[in-house]
């Protein structure tokens, strides 16, 4: 057996369900383009019926992406499925993923439906979905706590109705590897026509077992794994894409299958998702953590220098580390700038946007002589046209001296009109945010502030993420600059612009 393992990425759907990780349409598009570059087979772009914003985001991804299948999640009801069908219509290859709960506790307490009604509803759902696409996935929500006989019964019925992928979610992360593998093996043995469909798994990480359970299921015959970049997702998250992909690739002898993933795109994808969501990656995280390939002990360093494989089972460059290419400097021209953006897969909407970005690139190159790919990506994120900037930083000055209270003065453009304000704070960032609030008076609450160096060196740009909440909305703002106080002010204003434009969806949880 040397099969293909289908990688189904749900960063934009289940990942987005992490509190505080909701993304705008443009952010989803940027991540989707990176997933396509990475050669992910299926991108679950969202839950089209959740809101108009979600519908538009799934549709935009379906329009833009050509090399991956685009999927929308839908509960097993007619409205959800028709919204999903409409949203994926522009896709070169589109899938509807419909689900209904099958565990006794969910059927009785949540759905208040009998098992017979659940089977009937699931079969109807597949029929509606088949009106839009022949690629239909069915999930038995909370399969990990469902009765095996009932799973066999419902899967038999939905396969007969036309489902082509059968997904077995461990929704609450309750399973352990051997037992989960047994479940998958039993289902494949007992469900009629099991060889006509793709068996898929979707594991949550509540016991830290999402990757282990997914891999055990692959050994038992599953040929699709649902996962997310950095393991983002509800509660403790989903199985992490990078860990599943690299485990299968590194241990082909054990798994007897491989994916089509371009692993050199993994680290850029991880950084992009972390930057957009503001969820940092822990340094010791497998594959994408900053220390994943760092050898500290002398014995290890000595071994690696003598023969790399003494202590390394994967090469850092194979997963996209160390690809920090020095691309350009202040003498680089506009054409070189344009073609490097193309190579990075960054889409520029117009000549005007290119000119504006190029001018900013020149400003950056004056401050920072070495410009890396990551700098260009950060610069282009700032250029993103969404949301339209209601608040914009025109100029700023900060004063901070030992023994004195730090103060900030900002000049903003607010809806096209200039406004000035100043304030003091416990530090210069606090002072800058307070000065902005003198003008904006948003009433928003600051939930998170994080700063990361985009590249190495003390002249690196700082990339700041600010998470704000107001009423029932949570937004993330990003800003980058060689001056981290300026980057902080930009990130704060970016978050305020999102609140102003009401771009985030309300209560994304399903
Ligand atoms: O965890 C889960 O059960 C899900 C389904 C909707 C697939 O996310
Ligand atoms: Zn899930």
Short mmCIF file of C-alpha atoms and ligand atoms in Angstrom, two decimals:
data_model
loop_
_atom_site.label_atom_id
_atom_site.label_comp_id
_atom_site.label_asym_id
_atom_site.label_seq_id
_atom_site.Cartn_x
_atom_site.Cartn_y
_atom_site.Cartn_z
CA UNK A 1 0.00 0.00 0.00
CA UNK A 2 1.51 3.34 -1.03
CA UNK A 3 -1.46 5.69 -1.16
CA UNK A 4 -2.03 9.40 -1.18
CA UNK A 5 -3.21 10.88 2.08
CA UNK A 6 -5.60 13.77 1.48
CA UNK A 7 -4.86 16.85 3.58
CA UNK A 8 -8.03 18.74 4.45
CA UNK A 9 -7.16 22.04 6.09
CA UNK A 10 -9.79 23.62 8.32
CA UNK A 11 -7.76 26.59 9.65
CA UNK A 12 -10.29 28.96 8.08
CA UNK A 13 -13.28 27.18 9.66
CA UNK A 14 -12.51 25.17 12.81
CA UNK A 15 -9.34 27.26 13.35
CA UNK A 16 -11.40 30.39 13.17
CA UNK A 17 -13.62 29.04 15.95
CA UNK A 18 -10.81 29.61 18.48
CA UNK A 19 -12.01 32.56 20.54
CA UNK A 20 -10.29 35.67 19.21
CA UNK A 21 -9.13 34.06 15.95
CA UNK A 22 -11.86 35.33 13.66
CA UNK A 23 -10.53 36.58 10.35
CA UNK A 24 -11.64 39.06 7.75
CA UNK A 25 -12.33 38.09 4.16
CA UNK A 26 -8.94 39.45 3.04
CA UNK A 27 -7.10 37.63 5.80
CA UNK A 28 -8.83 34.39 4.81
CA UNK A 29 -7.84 34.97 1.21
CA UNK A 30 -4.20 35.47 2.17
CA UNK A 31 -4.16 32.26 4.17
CA UNK A 32 -6.04 30.37 1.42
CA UNK A 33 -3.43 31.44 -1.15
CA UNK A 34 -0.66 30.15 1.12
CA UNK A 35 -2.52 26.85 1.59
CA UNK A 36 -2.86 26.53 -2.18
CA UNK A 37 0.88 27.22 -2.56
CA UNK A 38 1.47 24.47 -0.02
CA UNK A 39 -0.69 22.14 -2.20
CA UNK A 40 -3.32 21.39 0.43
CA UNK A 41 -5.94 19.15 -1.23
CA UNK A 42 -9.05 20.58 0.42
CA UNK A 43 -9.49 24.00 2.04
CA UNK A 44 -12.51 24.32 4.33
CA UNK A 45 -13.02 28.04 3.79
CA UNK A 46 -15.78 28.59 6.33
CA UNK A 47 -19.35 28.00 7.31
CA UNK A 48 -21.29 29.88 4.64
CA UNK A 49 -24.62 30.00 6.51
CA UNK A 50 -23.10 31.50 9.69
CA UNK A 51 -23.33 35.10 8.43
CA UNK A 52 -23.17 37.17 5.27
CA UNK A 53 -19.50 37.83 6.02
CA UNK A 54 -18.82 34.09 6.14
CA UNK A 55 -20.72 33.52 2.92
CA UNK A 56 -18.71 36.25 1.16
CA UNK A 57 -15.43 34.89 2.50
CA UNK A 58 -16.14 31.33 1.28
CA UNK A 59 -17.22 32.71 -2.10
CA UNK A 60 -14.11 34.90 -2.41
CA UNK A 61 -11.87 31.92 -1.63
CA UNK A 62 -13.80 29.78 -4.15
CA UNK A 63 -13.25 32.47 -6.80
CA UNK A 64 -9.54 32.92 -6.10
CA UNK A 65 -8.23 29.40 -5.54
CA UNK A 66 -7.87 27.01 -8.44
CA UNK A 67 -5.52 24.23 -7.29
CA UNK A 68 -7.31 23.10 -4.11
CA UNK A 69 -10.88 21.92 -3.57
CA UNK A 70 -12.90 24.56 -1.70
CA UNK A 71 -15.31 23.33 0.92
CA UNK A 72 -18.04 24.93 3.01
CA UNK A 73 -19.41 23.43 6.20
CA UNK A 74 -23.19 23.09 6.58
CA UNK A 75 -25.44 21.69 9.25
CA UNK A 76 -27.76 19.01 7.88
CA UNK A 77 -30.54 21.42 7.02
CA UNK A 78 -31.72 22.77 3.70
CA UNK A 79 -30.87 26.44 4.29
CA UNK A 80 -27.27 25.74 5.39
CA UNK A 81 -26.67 23.43 2.47
CA UNK A 82 -28.11 25.79 -0.12
CA UNK A 83 -25.99 28.69 1.25
CA UNK A 84 -22.91 26.47 1.05
CA UNK A 85 -23.83 25.36 -2.46
CA UNK A 86 -24.13 28.99 -3.60
CA UNK A 87 -20.88 30.01 -1.89
CA UNK A 88 -18.78 27.27 -3.52
CA UNK A 89 -20.37 27.70 -6.96
CA UNK A 90 -17.39 29.67 -8.43
CA UNK A 91 -14.87 27.01 -7.31
CA UNK A 92 -12.94 25.01 -9.89
CA UNK A 93 -13.57 22.10 -7.53
CA UNK A 94 -16.12 22.52 -4.75
CA UNK A 95 -17.23 20.38 -1.82
CA UNK A 96 -20.10 20.57 0.66
CA UNK A 97 -19.36 19.19 4.11
CA UNK A 98 -22.53 18.46 6.03
CA UNK A 99 -22.77 17.14 9.56
CA UNK A 100 -25.18 15.99 12.23
CA UNK A 101 -24.50 14.69 15.72
CA UNK A 102 -24.69 10.93 16.30
CA UNK A 103 -23.75 10.37 19.95
CA UNK A 104 -26.58 9.50 22.37
CA UNK A 105 -25.87 12.60 24.48
CA UNK A 106 -25.90 14.97 21.48
CA UNK A 107 -28.98 13.41 19.84
CA UNK A 108 -31.00 13.41 23.05
CA UNK A 109 -29.87 16.61 24.79
CA UNK A 110 -28.81 18.90 21.93
CA UNK A 111 -30.77 17.88 18.84
CA UNK A 112 -33.75 16.38 20.72
CA UNK A 113 -34.11 13.93 17.85
CA UNK A 114 -34.44 10.16 17.76
CA UNK A 115 -31.76 8.09 15.99
CA UNK A 116 -34.26 7.36 13.18
CA UNK A 117 -34.87 11.09 12.67
CA UNK A 118 -31.11 11.74 12.61
CA UNK A 119 -30.57 9.14 9.87
CA UNK A 120 -33.48 10.54 7.88
CA UNK A 121 -32.17 14.11 8.15
CA UNK A 122 -28.63 13.05 7.16
CA UNK A 123 -29.91 11.29 4.05
CA UNK A 124 -31.98 14.36 3.06
CA UNK A 125 -28.92 16.56 3.59
CA UNK A 126 -26.83 14.50 1.19
CA UNK A 127 -29.62 14.78 -1.40
CA UNK A 128 -29.67 18.61 -1.15
CA UNK A 129 -25.89 18.79 -1.31
CA UNK A 130 -25.75 16.55 -4.39
CA UNK A 131 -27.84 19.16 -6.24
CA UNK A 132 -24.72 21.40 -6.13
CA UNK A 133 -21.74 19.07 -6.31
CA UNK A 134 -20.85 15.41 -6.59
CA UNK A 135 -18.17 15.96 -3.91
CA UNK A 136 -20.09 15.60 -0.65
CA UNK A 137 -18.60 14.92 2.76
CA UNK A 138 -20.64 13.68 5.70
CA UNK A 139 -19.51 14.01 9.32
CA UNK A 140 -21.03 12.21 12.28
CA UNK A 141 -20.44 14.87 14.91
CA UNK A 142 -19.17 13.42 18.20
CA UNK A 143 -18.50 10.10 16.43
CA UNK A 144 -15.83 9.53 19.08
CA UNK A 145 -18.60 9.00 21.66
CA UNK A 146 -21.16 7.39 19.32
CA UNK A 147 -22.26 3.74 19.26
CA UNK A 148 -20.48 1.75 16.59
CA UNK A 149 -23.69 0.05 15.36
CA UNK A 150 -25.37 3.41 14.89
CA UNK A 151 -22.32 4.79 13.06
CA UNK A 152 -22.40 1.78 10.70
CA UNK A 153 -26.10 2.35 10.09
CA UNK A 154 -25.88 6.09 9.36
CA UNK A 155 -22.74 5.77 7.22
CA UNK A 156 -24.37 3.00 5.16
CA UNK A 157 -27.38 5.28 4.59
CA UNK A 158 -25.39 8.38 3.58
CA UNK A 159 -23.12 6.41 1.25
CA UNK A 160 -26.22 5.06 -0.49
CA UNK A 161 -27.50 8.66 -0.71
CA UNK A 162 -24.29 9.80 -2.44
CA UNK A 163 -21.74 10.90 0.19
CA UNK A 164 -18.20 10.48 -1.14
CA UNK A 165 -16.14 11.21 1.99
CA UNK A 166 -17.06 9.88 5.41
CA UNK A 167 -15.58 11.82 8.28
CA UNK A 168 -15.26 10.45 11.80
CA UNK A 169 -14.73 13.37 14.19
CA UNK A 170 -13.50 13.03 17.73
CA UNK A 171 -15.32 16.26 18.45
CA UNK A 172 -14.49 16.48 22.15
CA UNK A 173 -11.01 14.93 22.00
CA UNK A 174 -12.05 11.93 24.12
CA UNK A 175 -10.44 9.09 22.18
CA UNK A 176 -7.06 7.41 22.59
CA UNK A 177 -5.00 6.11 19.66
CA UNK A 178 -5.50 2.32 19.77
CA UNK A 179 -9.19 2.58 20.45
CA UNK A 180 -9.72 5.22 17.74
CA UNK A 181 -7.82 3.07 15.24
CA UNK A 182 -10.08 0.12 16.17
CA UNK A 183 -13.14 2.27 15.48
CA UNK A 184 -11.86 3.23 12.02
CA UNK A 185 -10.87 -0.37 11.20
CA UNK A 186 -14.26 -1.69 12.30
CA UNK A 187 -16.14 0.92 10.29
CA UNK A 188 -14.16 0.16 7.15
CA UNK A 189 -14.77 -3.58 7.65
CA UNK A 190 -18.46 -3.36 8.47
CA UNK A 191 -19.94 -0.50 6.41
CA UNK A 192 -21.11 -1.72 2.99
CA UNK A 193 -19.29 -0.11 0.04
CA UNK A 194 -16.65 1.34 2.38
CA UNK A 195 -14.13 0.97 -0.46
CA UNK A 196 -16.13 3.45 -2.59
CA UNK A 197 -15.57 6.37 -0.23
CA UNK A 198 -12.66 8.16 1.38
CA UNK A 199 -12.45 7.64 5.15
CA UNK A 200 -11.53 10.79 6.99
CA UNK A 201 -10.76 11.77 10.59
CA UNK A 202 -11.07 15.05 12.46
CA UNK A 203 -9.51 14.98 15.91
CA UNK A 204 -9.55 17.58 18.67
CA UNK A 205 -6.71 17.99 21.09
CA UNK A 206 -8.39 18.12 24.52
CA UNK A 207 -6.14 15.32 25.83
CA UNK A 208 -3.19 16.34 23.65
CA UNK A 209 -3.86 13.32 21.41
CA UNK A 210 -5.22 14.87 18.21
CA UNK A 211 -2.15 14.09 16.09
CA UNK A 212 -1.61 10.66 17.66
CA UNK A 213 -5.26 9.72 17.08
CA UNK A 214 -5.16 10.98 13.48
CA UNK A 215 -2.01 9.00 12.75
CA UNK A 216 -3.41 5.85 14.37
CA UNK A 217 -6.45 6.24 12.11
CA UNK A 218 -4.21 6.53 9.05
CA UNK A 219 -2.61 3.22 10.04
CA UNK A 220 -6.12 1.77 10.22
CA UNK A 221 -7.02 2.93 6.72
CA UNK A 222 -8.16 6.58 6.93
CA UNK A 223 -7.03 8.45 3.82
CA UNK A 224 -8.03 12.01 4.71
CA UNK A 225 -6.90 13.91 7.78
CA UNK A 226 -8.60 17.15 8.81
CA UNK A 227 -6.14 19.48 10.46
CA UNK A 228 -5.10 23.09 10.94
CA UNK A 229 -1.95 25.17 10.73
CA UNK A 230 -0.31 25.41 14.19
CA UNK A 231 -3.08 23.13 15.52
CA UNK A 232 -5.45 26.10 15.80
CA UNK A 233 -9.08 25.25 16.57
CA UNK A 234 -11.90 25.01 19.09
CA UNK A 235 -10.69 24.78 22.72
CA UNK A 236 -7.34 22.91 22.71
CA UNK A 237 -7.37 22.92 18.91
CA UNK A 238 -7.30 20.42 16.07
CA UNK A 239 -4.59 18.05 14.85
CA UNK A 240 -1.71 20.15 13.61
CA UNK A 241 -1.18 19.94 9.84
CA UNK A 242 2.59 20.29 10.03
CA UNK A 243 2.94 17.44 12.53
CA UNK A 244 0.69 15.06 10.59
CA UNK A 245 2.38 15.81 7.26
CA UNK A 246 5.92 15.48 8.57
CA UNK A 247 5.19 12.35 10.60
CA UNK A 248 3.78 10.60 7.56
CA UNK A 249 6.63 11.80 5.35
CA UNK A 250 9.41 11.03 7.82
CA UNK A 251 7.97 7.59 8.67
CA UNK A 252 6.73 6.40 5.27
CA UNK A 253 7.89 2.96 6.35
CA UNK A 254 5.19 2.98 9.05
CA UNK A 255 2.37 4.82 7.30
CA UNK A 256 2.77 3.47 3.76
CA UNK A 257 1.33 6.65 2.28
CA UNK A 258 2.34 10.24 1.58
CA UNK A 259 0.79 13.64 0.96
CA UNK A 260 1.30 16.01 -1.95
CA UNK A 261 2.16 18.87 0.45
CA UNK A 262 5.07 21.15 -0.43
CA UNK A 263 6.60 21.08 3.04
CA UNK A 264 8.87 24.07 2.35
CA UNK A 265 5.72 26.21 2.63
CA UNK A 266 4.95 25.01 6.16
CA UNK A 267 6.94 27.59 8.15
CA UNK A 268 5.70 30.54 6.04
CA UNK A 269 2.13 29.26 6.54
CA UNK A 270 2.68 28.95 10.28
CA UNK A 271 4.01 32.50 10.52
CA UNK A 272 1.20 33.88 8.41
CA UNK A 273 -1.51 32.24 10.54
CA UNK A 274 0.19 33.23 13.77
CA UNK A 275 0.56 36.83 12.58
CA UNK A 276 -3.04 37.13 11.42
CA UNK A 277 -4.66 35.50 14.43
CA UNK A 278 -2.26 36.82 17.05
CA UNK A 279 -1.85 33.26 18.42
CA UNK A 280 1.88 32.86 19.07
CA UNK A 281 3.64 29.57 18.34
CA UNK A 282 5.30 28.09 21.41
CA UNK A 283 9.11 27.90 20.90
CA UNK A 284 9.24 24.15 21.51
CA UNK A 285 6.33 23.36 19.14
CA UNK A 286 7.24 20.51 16.78
CA UNK A 287 8.25 21.55 13.23
CA UNK A 288 7.28 25.25 13.45
CA UNK A 289 8.50 26.32 16.90
CA UNK A 290 11.54 28.61 16.94
CA UNK A 291 13.56 25.93 18.80
CA UNK A 292 12.36 22.93 16.77
CA UNK A 293 15.75 22.62 15.06
CA UNK A 294 17.97 24.38 17.61
CA UNK A 295 20.60 22.21 19.29
CA UNK A 296 21.65 23.64 22.63
CA UNK A 297 23.63 20.88 24.31
CA UNK A 298 27.31 20.60 23.40
CA UNK A 299 27.04 16.86 22.79
CA UNK A 300 24.19 17.38 20.33
CA UNK A 301 25.95 20.27 18.57
CA UNK A 302 29.08 18.21 18.22
CA UNK A 303 27.11 15.27 16.81
CA UNK A 304 25.20 17.41 14.33
CA UNK A 305 28.40 19.06 13.11
CA UNK A 306 30.00 15.67 12.54
CA UNK A 307 26.97 14.09 10.91
CA UNK A 308 23.65 15.87 10.85
CA UNK A 309 21.53 12.72 11.15
CA UNK A 310 22.99 11.89 14.56
CA UNK A 311 20.37 14.18 16.10
CA UNK A 312 18.14 15.37 13.24
CA UNK A 313 15.36 13.33 11.69
CA UNK A 314 14.22 16.14 9.37
CA UNK A 315 16.03 19.01 7.71
CA UNK A 316 15.00 22.49 8.83
CA UNK A 317 15.12 23.78 5.24
CA UNK A 318 12.73 21.02 4.10
CA UNK A 319 9.94 22.55 6.21
CA UNK A 320 10.76 26.11 5.21
CA UNK A 321 13.20 27.27 7.88
CA UNK A 322 16.18 29.35 6.90
CA UNK A 323 14.53 30.48 3.73
CA UNK A 324 15.15 34.08 4.93
CA UNK A 325 16.43 35.24 1.61
CA UNK A 326 18.05 38.63 1.32
CA UNK A 327 15.95 39.78 -1.56
CA UNK A 328 16.49 43.44 -2.05
CA UNK A 329 17.97 46.64 -0.76
CA UNK A 330 17.52 50.33 -1.34
CA UNK A 331 18.93 50.16 -4.85
CA UNK A 332 16.43 47.56 -6.06
CA UNK A 333 14.07 48.74 -8.74
CA UNK A 334 10.34 48.62 -9.20
CA UNK A 335 10.45 45.64 -11.58
CA UNK A 336 12.53 43.57 -9.17
CA UNK A 337 10.05 44.48 -6.44
CA UNK A 338 7.08 43.47 -8.58
CA UNK A 339 8.62 40.17 -9.64
CA UNK A 340 9.64 39.22 -6.07
CA UNK A 341 6.04 39.84 -4.96
CA UNK A 342 4.86 37.59 -7.77
CA UNK A 343 7.29 34.86 -6.69
CA UNK A 344 5.94 35.17 -3.15
CA UNK A 345 2.41 34.78 -4.53
CA UNK A 346 1.36 38.22 -3.27
CA UNK A 347 -1.43 39.58 -5.45
CA UNK A 348 -1.31 43.33 -6.11
CA UNK A 349 -4.72 44.68 -7.09
CA UNK A 350 -3.64 47.72 -9.12
CA UNK A 351 -0.68 49.77 -10.40
CA UNK A 352 -1.64 52.38 -7.82
CA UNK A 353 -1.29 49.84 -5.00
CA UNK A 354 2.05 48.68 -6.44
CA UNK A 355 3.35 52.26 -6.58
CA UNK A 356 2.25 52.93 -3.04
CA UNK A 357 3.81 49.69 -1.79
CA UNK A 358 7.02 50.42 -3.68
CA UNK A 359 7.28 53.86 -2.06
CA UNK A 360 6.88 52.25 1.36
CA UNK A 361 9.47 49.62 0.44
CA UNK A 362 11.94 52.42 -0.35
CA UNK A 363 11.23 54.09 3.00
CA UNK A 364 11.82 50.77 4.76
CA UNK A 365 15.02 50.11 2.80
CA UNK A 366 16.35 53.47 3.96
CA UNK A 367 15.83 52.49 7.58
CA UNK A 368 16.75 48.83 7.28
CA UNK A 369 19.32 47.93 4.68
CA UNK A 370 18.56 44.25 4.30
CA UNK A 371 15.03 43.44 3.20
CA UNK A 372 13.89 39.84 3.60
CA UNK A 373 10.86 38.02 2.18
CA UNK A 374 9.14 38.31 5.57
CA UNK A 375 9.58 42.10 5.47
CA UNK A 376 7.92 42.22 2.08
CA UNK A 377 5.07 40.05 3.28
CA UNK A 378 4.51 42.27 6.33
CA UNK A 379 4.64 45.36 4.17
CA UNK A 380 2.05 43.92 1.80
CA UNK A 381 -0.19 42.90 4.73
CA UNK A 382 -0.20 46.53 5.80
CA UNK A 383 -1.08 47.49 2.23
CA UNK A 384 -4.16 45.27 2.27
CA UNK A 385 -7.14 47.36 1.20
CA UNK A 386 -9.46 45.90 3.83
CA UNK A 387 -10.76 47.46 5.94
CA UNK A 388 -10.89 50.94 4.43
CA UNK A 389 -8.89 53.06 6.83
CA UNK A 390 -11.17 55.26 8.87
CA UNK A 391 -8.35 55.89 11.35
CA UNK A 392 -4.82 56.40 10.02
CA UNK A 393 -1.59 57.36 11.75
CA UNK A 394 -0.16 60.50 10.17
CA UNK A 395 2.65 61.17 12.63
CA UNK A 396 3.67 60.41 16.17
CA UNK A 397 6.24 61.28 18.78
CA UNK A 398 7.01 59.52 22.03
CA UNK A 399 8.95 60.58 25.06
CA UNK A 400 10.31 58.15 27.57
CA UNK A 401 13.13 58.79 30.04
CA UNK A 402 14.27 57.05 33.21
CA UNK A 403 12.34 58.42 36.17
CA UNK A 404 9.78 60.28 34.04
CA UNK A 405 6.28 59.33 32.94
CA UNK A 406 6.27 58.26 29.29
CA UNK A 407 4.09 60.39 27.00
CA UNK A 408 2.88 60.11 23.41
CA UNK A 409 1.59 62.60 20.90
CA UNK A 410 -0.27 61.37 17.81
CA UNK A 411 -1.73 63.00 14.73
CA UNK A 412 -4.42 60.88 13.13
CA UNK A 413 -6.57 61.09 10.06
CA UNK A 414 -10.13 60.28 11.16
CA UNK A 415 -12.51 59.86 8.24
CA UNK A 416 -10.23 62.18 6.25
CA UNK A 417 -10.00 64.93 8.92
CA UNK A 418 -6.89 65.57 10.97
CA UNK A 419 -7.02 65.15 14.74
CA UNK A 420 -4.24 65.52 17.33
CA UNK A 421 -4.04 64.15 20.85
CA UNK A 422 -1.56 63.42 23.58
CA UNK A 423 -1.50 61.30 26.68
CA UNK A 424 0.83 59.75 29.23
CA UNK A 425 0.89 56.13 30.32
CA UNK A 426 2.75 53.48 32.25
CA UNK A 427 5.00 52.94 29.22
CA UNK A 428 5.25 54.40 25.71
CA UNK A 429 2.88 51.79 24.21
CA UNK A 430 0.28 52.46 26.89
CA UNK A 431 0.71 56.21 26.30
CA UNK A 432 0.29 55.77 22.52
CA UNK A 433 -2.89 53.70 22.91
CA UNK A 434 -4.33 56.22 25.38
CA UNK A 435 -3.54 59.11 23.02
CA UNK A 436 -5.31 57.28 20.19
CA UNK A 437 -8.30 56.67 22.45
CA UNK A 438 -8.53 60.40 23.26
CA UNK A 439 -9.50 60.77 19.58
CA UNK A 440 -11.21 57.44 18.83
CA UNK A 441 -13.14 57.04 22.10
CA UNK A 442 -13.94 53.46 21.03
CA UNK A 443 -14.79 51.97 24.40
CA UNK A 444 -13.03 48.79 23.24
CA UNK A 445 -11.25 46.52 25.67
CA UNK A 446 -7.66 45.43 25.00
CA UNK A 447 -7.50 41.63 25.22
CA UNK A 448 -4.04 40.93 23.87
CA UNK A 449 -0.88 42.74 22.91
CA UNK A 450 2.00 40.81 21.39
CA UNK A 451 5.16 41.80 19.59
CA UNK A 452 7.48 39.64 17.49
CA UNK A 453 10.59 40.37 15.49
CA UNK A 454 9.85 39.59 11.83
CA UNK A 455 13.45 38.69 11.05
CA UNK A 456 16.67 38.52 13.06
CA UNK A 457 18.92 41.41 14.13
CA UNK A 458 18.29 44.56 16.14
CA UNK A 459 17.27 46.42 12.98
CA UNK A 460 14.44 43.90 12.41
CA UNK A 461 10.89 45.13 12.03
CA UNK A 462 8.62 44.49 14.97
CA UNK A 463 5.26 42.92 14.12
CA UNK A 464 2.59 43.77 16.66
CA UNK A 465 -0.79 42.14 17.16
CA UNK A 466 -3.49 43.85 19.17
CA UNK A 467 -6.77 42.11 20.04
CA UNK A 468 -9.71 44.33 20.95
CA UNK A 469 -13.22 43.44 22.00
CA UNK A 470 -16.32 45.52 21.96
CA UNK A 471 -19.79 44.24 22.79
CA UNK A 472 -19.83 40.77 21.22
CA UNK A 473 -17.10 41.33 18.65
CA UNK A 474 -13.43 40.45 18.88
CA UNK A 475 -10.92 41.72 16.31
CA UNK A 476 -7.19 41.38 15.74
CA UNK A 477 -5.13 44.25 14.35
CA UNK A 478 -1.60 44.02 12.96
CA UNK A 479 1.09 46.60 12.34
CA UNK A 480 4.76 46.42 11.51
CA UNK A 481 7.59 48.94 11.66
CA UNK A 482 11.23 49.13 12.69
CA UNK A 483 9.98 51.28 15.59
CA UNK A 484 7.85 49.02 17.77
CA UNK A 485 5.88 51.92 19.28
CA UNK A 486 4.85 52.97 15.78
CA UNK A 487 4.08 49.30 14.94
CA UNK A 488 1.94 49.16 18.10
CA UNK A 489 0.03 52.31 17.18
CA UNK A 490 -0.56 50.96 13.66
CA UNK A 491 -1.80 47.62 15.04
CA UNK A 492 -4.16 49.39 17.44
CA UNK A 493 -5.54 51.55 14.62
CA UNK A 494 -5.90 48.50 12.35
CA UNK A 495 -8.02 46.80 15.04
CA UNK A 496 -10.10 49.98 15.50
CA UNK A 497 -10.66 50.11 11.72
CA UNK A 498 -11.97 46.55 11.80
CA UNK A 499 -14.35 47.39 14.65
CA UNK A 500 -15.42 50.48 12.74
CA UNK A 501 -16.03 48.55 9.51
CA UNK A 502 -17.88 45.80 11.44
CA UNK A 503 -15.98 43.24 9.41
CA UNK A 504 -15.84 40.50 11.97
CA UNK A 505 -18.63 38.01 12.28
CA UNK A 506 -20.65 37.80 15.45
CA UNK A 507 -20.27 34.69 17.61
CA UNK A 508 -18.58 32.49 15.02
CA UNK A 509 -19.06 29.33 17.09
CA UNK A 510 -21.48 26.79 15.65
O1 LIG B 1 -15.32 18.79 15.69
C1 LIG B 1 -16.25 18.51 14.93
O2 LIG B 1 -17.03 17.58 15.12
C2 LIG B 1 -16.42 19.36 13.76
C3 LIG B 1 -17.38 18.85 12.73
C4 LIG B 1 -18.28 19.92 12.27
C5 LIG B 1 -16.63 18.16 11.64
O3 LIG B 1 -15.76 20.36 13.61
ZN1 LIG B 2 -13.95 20.30 14.92
#
